[in-house]
Short mmCIF file of C-alpha atoms in Angstrom, two decimals:
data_model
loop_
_atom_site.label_atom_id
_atom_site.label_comp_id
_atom_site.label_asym_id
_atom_site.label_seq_id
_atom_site.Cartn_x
_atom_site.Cartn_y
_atom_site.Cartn_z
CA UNK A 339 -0.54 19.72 -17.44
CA UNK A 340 -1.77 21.95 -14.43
CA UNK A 341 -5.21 20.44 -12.74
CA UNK A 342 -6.65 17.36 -12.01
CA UNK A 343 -6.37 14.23 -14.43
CA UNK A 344 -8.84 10.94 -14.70
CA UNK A 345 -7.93 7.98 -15.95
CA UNK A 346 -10.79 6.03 -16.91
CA UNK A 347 -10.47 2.01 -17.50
CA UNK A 348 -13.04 0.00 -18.71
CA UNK A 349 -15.88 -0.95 -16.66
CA UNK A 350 -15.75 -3.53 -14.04
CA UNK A 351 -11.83 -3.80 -14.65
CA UNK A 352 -10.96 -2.25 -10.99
CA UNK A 353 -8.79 0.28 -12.78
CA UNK A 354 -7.23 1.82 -9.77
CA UNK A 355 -7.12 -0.65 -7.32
CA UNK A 356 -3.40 -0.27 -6.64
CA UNK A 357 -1.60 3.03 -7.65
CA UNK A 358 2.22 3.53 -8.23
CA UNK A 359 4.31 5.72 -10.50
CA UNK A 360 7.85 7.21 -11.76
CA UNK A 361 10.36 7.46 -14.01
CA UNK A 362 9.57 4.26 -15.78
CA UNK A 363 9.67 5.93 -19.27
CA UNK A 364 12.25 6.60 -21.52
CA UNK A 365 14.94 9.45 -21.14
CA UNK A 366 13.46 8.99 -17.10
CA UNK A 367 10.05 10.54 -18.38
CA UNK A 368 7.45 10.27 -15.41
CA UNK A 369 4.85 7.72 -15.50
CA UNK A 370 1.55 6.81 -13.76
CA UNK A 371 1.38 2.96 -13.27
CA UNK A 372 -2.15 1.94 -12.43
CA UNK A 373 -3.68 -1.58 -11.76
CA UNK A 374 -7.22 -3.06 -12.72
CA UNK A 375 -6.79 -6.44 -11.28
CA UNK A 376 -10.10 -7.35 -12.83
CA UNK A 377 -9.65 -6.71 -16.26
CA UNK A 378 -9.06 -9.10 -19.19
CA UNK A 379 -11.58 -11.95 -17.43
CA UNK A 380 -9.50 -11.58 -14.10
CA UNK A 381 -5.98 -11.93 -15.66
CA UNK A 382 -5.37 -8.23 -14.80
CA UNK A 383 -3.78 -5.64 -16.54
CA UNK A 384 -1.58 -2.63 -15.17
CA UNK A 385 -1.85 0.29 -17.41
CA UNK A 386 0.89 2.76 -18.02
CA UNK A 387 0.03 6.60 -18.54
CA UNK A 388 2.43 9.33 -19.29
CA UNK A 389 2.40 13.10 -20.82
CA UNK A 390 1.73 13.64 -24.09
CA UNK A 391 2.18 17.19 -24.81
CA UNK A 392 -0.33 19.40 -22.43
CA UNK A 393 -2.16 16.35 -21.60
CA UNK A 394 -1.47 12.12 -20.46
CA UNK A 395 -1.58 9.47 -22.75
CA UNK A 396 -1.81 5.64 -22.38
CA UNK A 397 1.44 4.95 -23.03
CA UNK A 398 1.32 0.63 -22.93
CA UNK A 399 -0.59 -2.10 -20.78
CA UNK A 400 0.92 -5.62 -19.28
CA UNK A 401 -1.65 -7.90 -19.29
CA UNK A 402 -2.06 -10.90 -16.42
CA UNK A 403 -0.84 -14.66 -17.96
CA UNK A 404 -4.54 -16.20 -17.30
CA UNK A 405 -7.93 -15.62 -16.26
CA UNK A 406 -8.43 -14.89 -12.40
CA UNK A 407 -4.67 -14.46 -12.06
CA UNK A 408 -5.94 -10.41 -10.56
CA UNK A 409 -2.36 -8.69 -11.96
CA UNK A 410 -1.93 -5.67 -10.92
CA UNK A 411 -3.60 -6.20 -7.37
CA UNK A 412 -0.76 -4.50 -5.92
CA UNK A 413 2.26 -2.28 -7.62
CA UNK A 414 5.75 -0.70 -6.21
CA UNK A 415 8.04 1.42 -8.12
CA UNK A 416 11.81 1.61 -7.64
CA UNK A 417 15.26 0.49 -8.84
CA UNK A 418 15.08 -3.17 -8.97
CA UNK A 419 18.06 -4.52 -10.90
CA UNK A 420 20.61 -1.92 -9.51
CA UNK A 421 21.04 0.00 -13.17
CA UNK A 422 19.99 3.00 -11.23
CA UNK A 423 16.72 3.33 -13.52
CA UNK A 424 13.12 3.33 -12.22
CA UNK A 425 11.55 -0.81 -12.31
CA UNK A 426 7.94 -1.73 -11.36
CA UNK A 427 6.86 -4.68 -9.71
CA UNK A 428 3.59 -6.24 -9.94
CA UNK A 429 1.95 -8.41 -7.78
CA UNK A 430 -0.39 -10.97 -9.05
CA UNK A 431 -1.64 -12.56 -5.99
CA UNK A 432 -4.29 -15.64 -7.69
CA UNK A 433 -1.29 -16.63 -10.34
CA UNK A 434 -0.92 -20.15 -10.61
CA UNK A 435 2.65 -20.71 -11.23
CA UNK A 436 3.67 -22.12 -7.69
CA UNK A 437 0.25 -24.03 -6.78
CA UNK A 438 -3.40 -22.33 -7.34
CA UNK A 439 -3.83 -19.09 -6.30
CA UNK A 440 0.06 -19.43 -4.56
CA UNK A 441 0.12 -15.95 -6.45
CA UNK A 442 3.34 -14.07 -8.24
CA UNK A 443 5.29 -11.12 -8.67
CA UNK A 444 6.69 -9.95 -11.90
CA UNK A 445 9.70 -7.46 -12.26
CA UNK A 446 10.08 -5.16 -15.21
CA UNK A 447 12.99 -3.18 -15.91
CA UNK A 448 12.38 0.44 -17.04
CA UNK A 449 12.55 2.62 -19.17
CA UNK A 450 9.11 0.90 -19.82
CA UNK A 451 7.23 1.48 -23.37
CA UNK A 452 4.50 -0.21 -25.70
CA UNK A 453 2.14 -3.27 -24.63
CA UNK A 454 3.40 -6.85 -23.30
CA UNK A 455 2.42 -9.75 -21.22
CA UNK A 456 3.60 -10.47 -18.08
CA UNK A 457 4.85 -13.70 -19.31
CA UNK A 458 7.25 -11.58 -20.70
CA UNK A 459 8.72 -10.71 -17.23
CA UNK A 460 11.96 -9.37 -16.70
CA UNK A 461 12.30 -11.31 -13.43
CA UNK A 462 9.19 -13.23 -11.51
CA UNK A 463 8.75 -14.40 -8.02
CA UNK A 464 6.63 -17.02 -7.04
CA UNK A 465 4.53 -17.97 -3.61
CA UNK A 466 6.21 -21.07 -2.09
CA UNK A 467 2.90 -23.55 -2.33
CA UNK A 468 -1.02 -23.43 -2.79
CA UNK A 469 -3.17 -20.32 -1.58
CA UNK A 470 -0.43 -18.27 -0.34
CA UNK A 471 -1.71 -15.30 -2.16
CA UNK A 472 1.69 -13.72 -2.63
CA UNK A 473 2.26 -10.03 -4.38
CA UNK A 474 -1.43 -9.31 -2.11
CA UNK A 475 1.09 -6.45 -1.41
CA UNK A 476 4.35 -5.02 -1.90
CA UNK A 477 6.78 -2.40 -0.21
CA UNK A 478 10.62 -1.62 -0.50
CA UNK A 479 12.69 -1.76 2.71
CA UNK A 480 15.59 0.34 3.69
CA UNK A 481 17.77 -2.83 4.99
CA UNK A 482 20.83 -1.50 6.57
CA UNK A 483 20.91 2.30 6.78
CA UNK A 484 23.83 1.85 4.42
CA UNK A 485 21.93 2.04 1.36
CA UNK A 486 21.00 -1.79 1.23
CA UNK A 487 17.31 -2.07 -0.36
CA UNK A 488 14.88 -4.84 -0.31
CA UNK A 489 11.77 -6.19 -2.04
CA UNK A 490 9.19 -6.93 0.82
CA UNK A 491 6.24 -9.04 -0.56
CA UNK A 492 3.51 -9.86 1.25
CA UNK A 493 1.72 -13.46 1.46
CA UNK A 494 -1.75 -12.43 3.10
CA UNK A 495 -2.76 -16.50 3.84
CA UNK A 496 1.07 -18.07 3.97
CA UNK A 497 0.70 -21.17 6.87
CA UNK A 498 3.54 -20.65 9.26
CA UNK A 499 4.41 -21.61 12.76
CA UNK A 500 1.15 -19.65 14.32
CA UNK A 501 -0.98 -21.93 12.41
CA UNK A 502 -2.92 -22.25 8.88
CA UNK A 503 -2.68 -18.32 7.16
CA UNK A 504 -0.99 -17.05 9.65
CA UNK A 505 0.09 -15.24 6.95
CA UNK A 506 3.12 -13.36 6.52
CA UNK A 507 6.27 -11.74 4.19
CA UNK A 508 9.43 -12.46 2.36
CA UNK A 509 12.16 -9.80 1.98
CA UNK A 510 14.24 -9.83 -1.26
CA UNK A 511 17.41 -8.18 -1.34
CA UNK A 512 18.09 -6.23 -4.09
CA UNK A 513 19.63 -5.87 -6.77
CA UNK A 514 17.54 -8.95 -8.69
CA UNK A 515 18.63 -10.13 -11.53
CA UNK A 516 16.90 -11.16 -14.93
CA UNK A 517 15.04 -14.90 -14.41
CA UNK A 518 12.94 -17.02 -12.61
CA UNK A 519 13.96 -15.98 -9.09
CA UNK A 520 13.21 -19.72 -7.16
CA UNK A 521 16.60 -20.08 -6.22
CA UNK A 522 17.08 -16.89 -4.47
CA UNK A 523 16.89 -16.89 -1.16
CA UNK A 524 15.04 -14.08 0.83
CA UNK A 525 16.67 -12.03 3.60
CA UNK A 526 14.19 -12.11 5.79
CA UNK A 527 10.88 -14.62 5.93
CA UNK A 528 8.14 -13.20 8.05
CA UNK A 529 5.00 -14.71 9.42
CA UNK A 530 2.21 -13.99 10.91
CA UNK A 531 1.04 -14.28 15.10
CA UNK A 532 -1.91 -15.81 14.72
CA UNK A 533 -4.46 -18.58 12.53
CA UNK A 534 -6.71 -16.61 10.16
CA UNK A 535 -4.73 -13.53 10.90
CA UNK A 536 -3.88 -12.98 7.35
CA UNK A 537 -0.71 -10.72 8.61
CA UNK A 538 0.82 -9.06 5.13
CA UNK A 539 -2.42 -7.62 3.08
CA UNK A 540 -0.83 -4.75 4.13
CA UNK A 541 2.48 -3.59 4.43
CA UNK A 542 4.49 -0.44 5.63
CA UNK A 543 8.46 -0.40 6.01
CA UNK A 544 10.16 2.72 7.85
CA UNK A 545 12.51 3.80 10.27
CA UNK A 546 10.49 4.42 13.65
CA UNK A 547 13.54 5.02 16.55
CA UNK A 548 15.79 7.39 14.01
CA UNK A 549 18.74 4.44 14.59
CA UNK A 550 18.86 4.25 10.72
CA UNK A 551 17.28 0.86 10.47
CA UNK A 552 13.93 0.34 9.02
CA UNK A 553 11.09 -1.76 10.69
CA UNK A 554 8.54 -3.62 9.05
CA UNK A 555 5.12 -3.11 9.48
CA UNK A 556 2.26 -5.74 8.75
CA UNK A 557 -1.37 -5.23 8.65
CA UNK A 558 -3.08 -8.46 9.27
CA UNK A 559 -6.97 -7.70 9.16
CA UNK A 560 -8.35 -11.09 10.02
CA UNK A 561 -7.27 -11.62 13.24
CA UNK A 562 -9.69 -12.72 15.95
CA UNK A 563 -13.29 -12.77 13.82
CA UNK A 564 -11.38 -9.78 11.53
CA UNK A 565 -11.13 -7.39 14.12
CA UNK A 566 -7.23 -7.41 13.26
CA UNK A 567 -4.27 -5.78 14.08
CA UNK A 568 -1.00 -4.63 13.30
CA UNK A 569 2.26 -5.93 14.09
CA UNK A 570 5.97 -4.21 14.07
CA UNK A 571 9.08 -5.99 13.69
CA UNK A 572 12.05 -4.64 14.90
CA UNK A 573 14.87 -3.74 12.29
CA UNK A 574 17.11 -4.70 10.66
CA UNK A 575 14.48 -7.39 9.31
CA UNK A 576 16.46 -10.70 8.93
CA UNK A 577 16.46 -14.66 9.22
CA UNK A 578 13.34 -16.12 10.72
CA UNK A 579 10.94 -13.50 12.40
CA UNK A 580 7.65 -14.52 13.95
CA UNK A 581 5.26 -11.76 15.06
CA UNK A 582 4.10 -14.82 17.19
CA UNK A 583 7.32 -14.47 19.50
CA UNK A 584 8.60 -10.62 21.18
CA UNK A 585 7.28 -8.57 17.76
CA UNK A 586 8.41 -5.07 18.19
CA UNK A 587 4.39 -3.60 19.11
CA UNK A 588 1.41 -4.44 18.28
CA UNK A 589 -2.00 -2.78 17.86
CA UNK A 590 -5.12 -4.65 17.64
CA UNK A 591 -8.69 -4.02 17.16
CA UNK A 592 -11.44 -4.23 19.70
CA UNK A 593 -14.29 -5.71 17.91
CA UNK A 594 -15.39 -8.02 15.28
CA UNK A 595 -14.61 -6.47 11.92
CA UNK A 596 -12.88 -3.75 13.19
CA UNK A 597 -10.59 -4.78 10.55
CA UNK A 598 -7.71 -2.85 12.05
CA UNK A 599 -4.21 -3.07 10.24
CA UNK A 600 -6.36 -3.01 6.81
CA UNK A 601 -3.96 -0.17 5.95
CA UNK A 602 -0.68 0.83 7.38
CA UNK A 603 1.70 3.21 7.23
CA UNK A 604 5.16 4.88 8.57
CA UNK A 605 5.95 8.73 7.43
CA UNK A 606 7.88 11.54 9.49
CA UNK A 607 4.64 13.40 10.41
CA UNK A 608 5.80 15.58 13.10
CA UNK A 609 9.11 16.46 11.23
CA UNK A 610 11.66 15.02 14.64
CA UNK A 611 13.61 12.85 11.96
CA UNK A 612 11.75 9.39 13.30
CA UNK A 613 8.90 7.79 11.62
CA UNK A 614 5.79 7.45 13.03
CA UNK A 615 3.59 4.22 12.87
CA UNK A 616 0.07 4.94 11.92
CA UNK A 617 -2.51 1.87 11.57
CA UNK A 618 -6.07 2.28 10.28
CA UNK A 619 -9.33 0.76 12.11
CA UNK A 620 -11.34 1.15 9.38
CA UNK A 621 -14.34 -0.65 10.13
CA UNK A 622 -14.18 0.67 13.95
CA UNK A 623 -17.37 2.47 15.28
CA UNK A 624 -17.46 6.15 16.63
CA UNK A 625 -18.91 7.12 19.99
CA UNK A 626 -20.68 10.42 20.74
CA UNK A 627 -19.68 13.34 18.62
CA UNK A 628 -17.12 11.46 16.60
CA UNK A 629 -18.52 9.23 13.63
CA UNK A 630 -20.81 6.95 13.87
CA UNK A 631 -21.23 3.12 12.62
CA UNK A 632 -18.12 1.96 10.59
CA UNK A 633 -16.63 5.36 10.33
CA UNK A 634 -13.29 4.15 10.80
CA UNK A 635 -10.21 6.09 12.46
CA UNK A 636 -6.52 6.33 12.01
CA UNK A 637 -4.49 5.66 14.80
CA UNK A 638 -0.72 7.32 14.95
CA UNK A 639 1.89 6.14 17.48
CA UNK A 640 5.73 7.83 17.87
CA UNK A 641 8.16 5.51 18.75
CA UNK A 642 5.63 2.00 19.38
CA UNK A 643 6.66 -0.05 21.73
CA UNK A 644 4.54 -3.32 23.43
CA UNK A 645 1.30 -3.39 23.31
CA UNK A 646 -0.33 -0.43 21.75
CA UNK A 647 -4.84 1.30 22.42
CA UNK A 648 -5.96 3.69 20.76
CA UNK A 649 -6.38 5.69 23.80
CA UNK A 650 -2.45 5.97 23.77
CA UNK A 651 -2.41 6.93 20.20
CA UNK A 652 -0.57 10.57 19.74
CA UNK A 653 -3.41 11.35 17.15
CA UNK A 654 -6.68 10.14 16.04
CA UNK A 655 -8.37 10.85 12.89
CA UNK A 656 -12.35 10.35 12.47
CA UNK A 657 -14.40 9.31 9.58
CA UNK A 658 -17.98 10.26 9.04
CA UNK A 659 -20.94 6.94 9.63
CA UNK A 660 -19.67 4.41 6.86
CA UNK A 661 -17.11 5.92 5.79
CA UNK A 662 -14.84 3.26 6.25
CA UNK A 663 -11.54 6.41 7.25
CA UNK A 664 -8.35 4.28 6.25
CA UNK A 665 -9.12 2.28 3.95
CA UNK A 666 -6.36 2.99 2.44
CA UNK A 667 -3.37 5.27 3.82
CA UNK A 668 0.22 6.96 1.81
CA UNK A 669 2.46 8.62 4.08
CA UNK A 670 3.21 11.02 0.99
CA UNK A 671 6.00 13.59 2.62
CA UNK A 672 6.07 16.79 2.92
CA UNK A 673 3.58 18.32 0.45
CA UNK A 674 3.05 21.19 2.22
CA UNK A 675 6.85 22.71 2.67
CA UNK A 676 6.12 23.06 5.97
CA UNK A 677 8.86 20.75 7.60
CA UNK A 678 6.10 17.69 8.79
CA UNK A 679 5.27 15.06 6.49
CA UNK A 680 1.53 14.92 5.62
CA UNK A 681 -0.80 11.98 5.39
CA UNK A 682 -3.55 11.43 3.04
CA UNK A 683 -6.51 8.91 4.53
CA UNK A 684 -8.82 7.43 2.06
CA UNK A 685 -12.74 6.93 3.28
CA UNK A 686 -14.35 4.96 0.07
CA UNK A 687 -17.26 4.19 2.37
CA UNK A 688 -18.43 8.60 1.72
CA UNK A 689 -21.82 9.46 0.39
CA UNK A 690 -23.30 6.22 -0.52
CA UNK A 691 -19.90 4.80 -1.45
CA UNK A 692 -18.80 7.76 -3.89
CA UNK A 693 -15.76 8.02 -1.49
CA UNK A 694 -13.26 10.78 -0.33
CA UNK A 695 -9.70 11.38 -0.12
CA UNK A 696 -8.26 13.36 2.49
CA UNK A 697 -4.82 15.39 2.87
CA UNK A 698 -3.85 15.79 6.19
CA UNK A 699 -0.73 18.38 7.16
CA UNK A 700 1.38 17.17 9.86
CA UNK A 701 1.59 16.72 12.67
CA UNK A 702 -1.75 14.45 13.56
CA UNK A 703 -2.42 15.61 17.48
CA UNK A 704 -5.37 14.58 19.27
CA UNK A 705 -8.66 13.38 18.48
CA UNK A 706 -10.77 14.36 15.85
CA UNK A 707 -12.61 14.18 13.10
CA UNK A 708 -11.28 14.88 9.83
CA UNK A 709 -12.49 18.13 9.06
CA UNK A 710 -13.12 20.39 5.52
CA UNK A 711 -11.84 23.30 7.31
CA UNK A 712 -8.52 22.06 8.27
CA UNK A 713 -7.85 19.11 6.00
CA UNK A 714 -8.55 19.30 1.90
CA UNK A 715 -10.36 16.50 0.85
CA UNK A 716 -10.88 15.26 -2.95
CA UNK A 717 -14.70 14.22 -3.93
CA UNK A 718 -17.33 14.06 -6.35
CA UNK A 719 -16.93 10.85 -7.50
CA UNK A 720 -20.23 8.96 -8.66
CA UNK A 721 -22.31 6.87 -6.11
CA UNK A 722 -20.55 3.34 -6.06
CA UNK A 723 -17.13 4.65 -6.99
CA UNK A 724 -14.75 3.88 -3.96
CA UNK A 725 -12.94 7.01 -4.25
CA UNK A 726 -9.98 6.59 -1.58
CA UNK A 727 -10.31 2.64 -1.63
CA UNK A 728 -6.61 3.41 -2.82
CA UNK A 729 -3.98 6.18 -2.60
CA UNK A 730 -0.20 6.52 -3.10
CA UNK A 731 2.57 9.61 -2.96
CA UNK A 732 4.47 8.14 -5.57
CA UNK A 733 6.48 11.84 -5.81
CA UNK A 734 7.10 14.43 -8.79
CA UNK A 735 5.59 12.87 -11.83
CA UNK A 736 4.67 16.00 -13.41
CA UNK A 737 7.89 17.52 -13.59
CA UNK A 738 6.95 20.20 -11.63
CA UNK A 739 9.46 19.77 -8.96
CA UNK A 740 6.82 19.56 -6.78
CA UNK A 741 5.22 15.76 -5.13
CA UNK A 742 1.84 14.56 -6.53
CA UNK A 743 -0.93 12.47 -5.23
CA UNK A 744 -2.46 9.40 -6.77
CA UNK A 745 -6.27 8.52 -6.05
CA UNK A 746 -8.01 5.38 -6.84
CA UNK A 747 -12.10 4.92 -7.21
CA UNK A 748 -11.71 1.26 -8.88
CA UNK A 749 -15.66 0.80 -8.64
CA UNK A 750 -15.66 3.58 -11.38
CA UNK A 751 -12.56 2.64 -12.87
CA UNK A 752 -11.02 5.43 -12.55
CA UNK A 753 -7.83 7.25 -11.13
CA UNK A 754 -6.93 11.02 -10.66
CA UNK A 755 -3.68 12.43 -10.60
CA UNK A 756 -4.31 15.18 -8.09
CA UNK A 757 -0.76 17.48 -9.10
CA UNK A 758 1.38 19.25 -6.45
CA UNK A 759 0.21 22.60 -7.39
#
């Protein structure tokens, strides 16, 4: 099963929009769990893909509950239920089941095989009221540095004390159990700093100070005419948290549509045992030899505290004119062996919108642009295709003992597993 694999959805579904994968299939087989929040007349469908013999087979679908419901807008993989066996969660952020467009997240318990609908739900979540937009996103949490795990879904237009869509986050402790999950009460409920921030489109959990407690990182892209910005909360995450009031740091863009915090990330990059916190300006202009309009750069900070500029930044990576670097963002490990974890930066915005990937070996030092000659990049995609509008280091799913990438082009859709080897 050596080389590159596509996974081709039909057209117009957004197959690849949101990326996730592992051992979801029976006897812990590897699988490649891929949303296309636009198929089936909007309901959404996430497919399921795993080997079949030299090659990858579909091996079953959940399909959305109703039309514009967009399941499968975002995915996470991990062990929900505490049985110790690989369960995916899938958000469906315009479901209807606590107000329109409140949105939902399903849980199903692996091994997963065959075809269902996400009625069928193991588990399901619901946002609290009307055009919260919940399961926009989704991330696990280390809680405690004791082994304590959480469910962290994000509510991209939530109201909260800031003001209207604020936005914000709810963290679920886990283990869930089998249901509807209204009467569980989150750990932590997180919102946003500002109106029309939209705080939790993207989210980004990790330990940044090496103390063994995870913060919680969320991307809120609207703020101030969408030049956004990204807020930390200091862990543990618990009670009532407003990035309003003392949040951790904070990073925020400098111009309209900026769109800063559109992707975030935490990942070991320079290998000293701490995360570091890396936030993508995507829509961000370059200035002399770096980029050019809307190349978009990825900002990495050790250790953030207060107020963070890009001219602090330990690193800066540099897209090409409309590329649109960090779109998306995985802090996928160490691919490389090398002792730093690596980052891969998607830039969807790449020859006429074909898009790029790019895998970038820790440490990220300085400014620069992201180069051929240093960093491998993934293209040839067809004009229109988004390639990098998602990517995800969901780990070994080849078998191979080695971590793979996932790459999403949903205007094509289409997916490549790009393998460890």
């Amino acid at each position: 099963m050596g080389g590159l694999v596509a996974f081709v959805g039909p057209v117009e579904s957004e197959l690849g929009s949101a990326l996730g994968g592992g051992a979801l299939g029976p006897v812990a087989q590897g699988r490649v769990a891929l949303g296309a929040p636009a198929a089936e007349a909007g309901a959404g469908r996430v497919e399921l893909w795993g080997p079949d013999g030299d090659a990858w087979a579909l091996a079953g679908a959940w399909v959305g509950r109703a039309e514009d419901d967009a399941a499968g807008a975002a995915l996470v993989v991990g062990d929900l239920d505490g049985d110790g066996l690989a369960d995916l969660a899938v958000g469906s952020r315009r479901a209807d089941t606590g107000g329109e467009d409140a949105g939902l997240v399903d849980l199903l318990f692996g091994p997963l095989t065959g075809d269902g609908s996400l009625a069928l739900a193991d588990a399901t979540w619901a946002g609290a009221q009307a055009g919260d937009f919940a399961g926009g996103a989704l991330a696990l949490v280390d809680t405690d540095g004791l082994g304590g795990r959480g469910l962290l879904v994000g509510a991209g237009q939530v109201d909260g004390p800031a003001g209207v869509d604020c936005g914000g986050a709810w963290l679920l402790a886990l283990p869930l159990a089998a249901g509807v999950l209204d009467e569980v009460t989150p750990m932590a409920r997180i919102t946003g700093p500002a109106p029309g921030a939209l705080a939790g489109t993207a989210l980004a959990a990790g330990d940044l100070d090496g103390d063994g407690l995870a913060e919680v990182v969320l991307g809120a892209f609207g703020w101030e005419g969408f030049a956004g910005g990204a807020w930390v909360a200091e862990g543990p995450v618990q009670g009532e948290v407003s990035l309003e009031v003392a949040p951790r740091a904070w990073l925020l863009g400098e111009a309209s549509f900026d769109l800063a915090g559109q992707a975030v990330a935490i990942g070991d990059l320079d290998g000293d045992g701490a995360g570091e916190l890396v936030v993508s300006v995507p829509g961000q202009d370059g200035a002399g030899s770096l980029g050019g309009a809307e190349a978009g750069v990825v900002l990495v900070f050790p250790d953030p505290r207060g107020a963070l500029s890009a001219a602090e930044a330990a690193g800066a990576l540099w897209g090409t004119s409309y590329a649109r670097a960090g779109w998306d963002l995985s802090a996928a490990g160490d691919l490389d062996d090398d002792g730093h974890g690596d980052l891969v930066v998607g830039a969807p915005g790449e020859e006429d919108a074909a898009g790029g990937a790019w895998l970038v070996s820790g440490p990220v030092e300085g400014v620069r642009a992201l180069d051929p000659s240093r960093d491998l990049r993934a293209a040839g995609a067809p004009v229109g295709a988004g390639l990098g509008d998602a990517v995800a280091g969901p780990g070994d799913l080849t078998g191979d003992g080695r971590p793979d990438l996932l790459l999403g082009a949903p205007g094509a859709a289409t997916a490549w597993l790009w393998p460890g080897d």
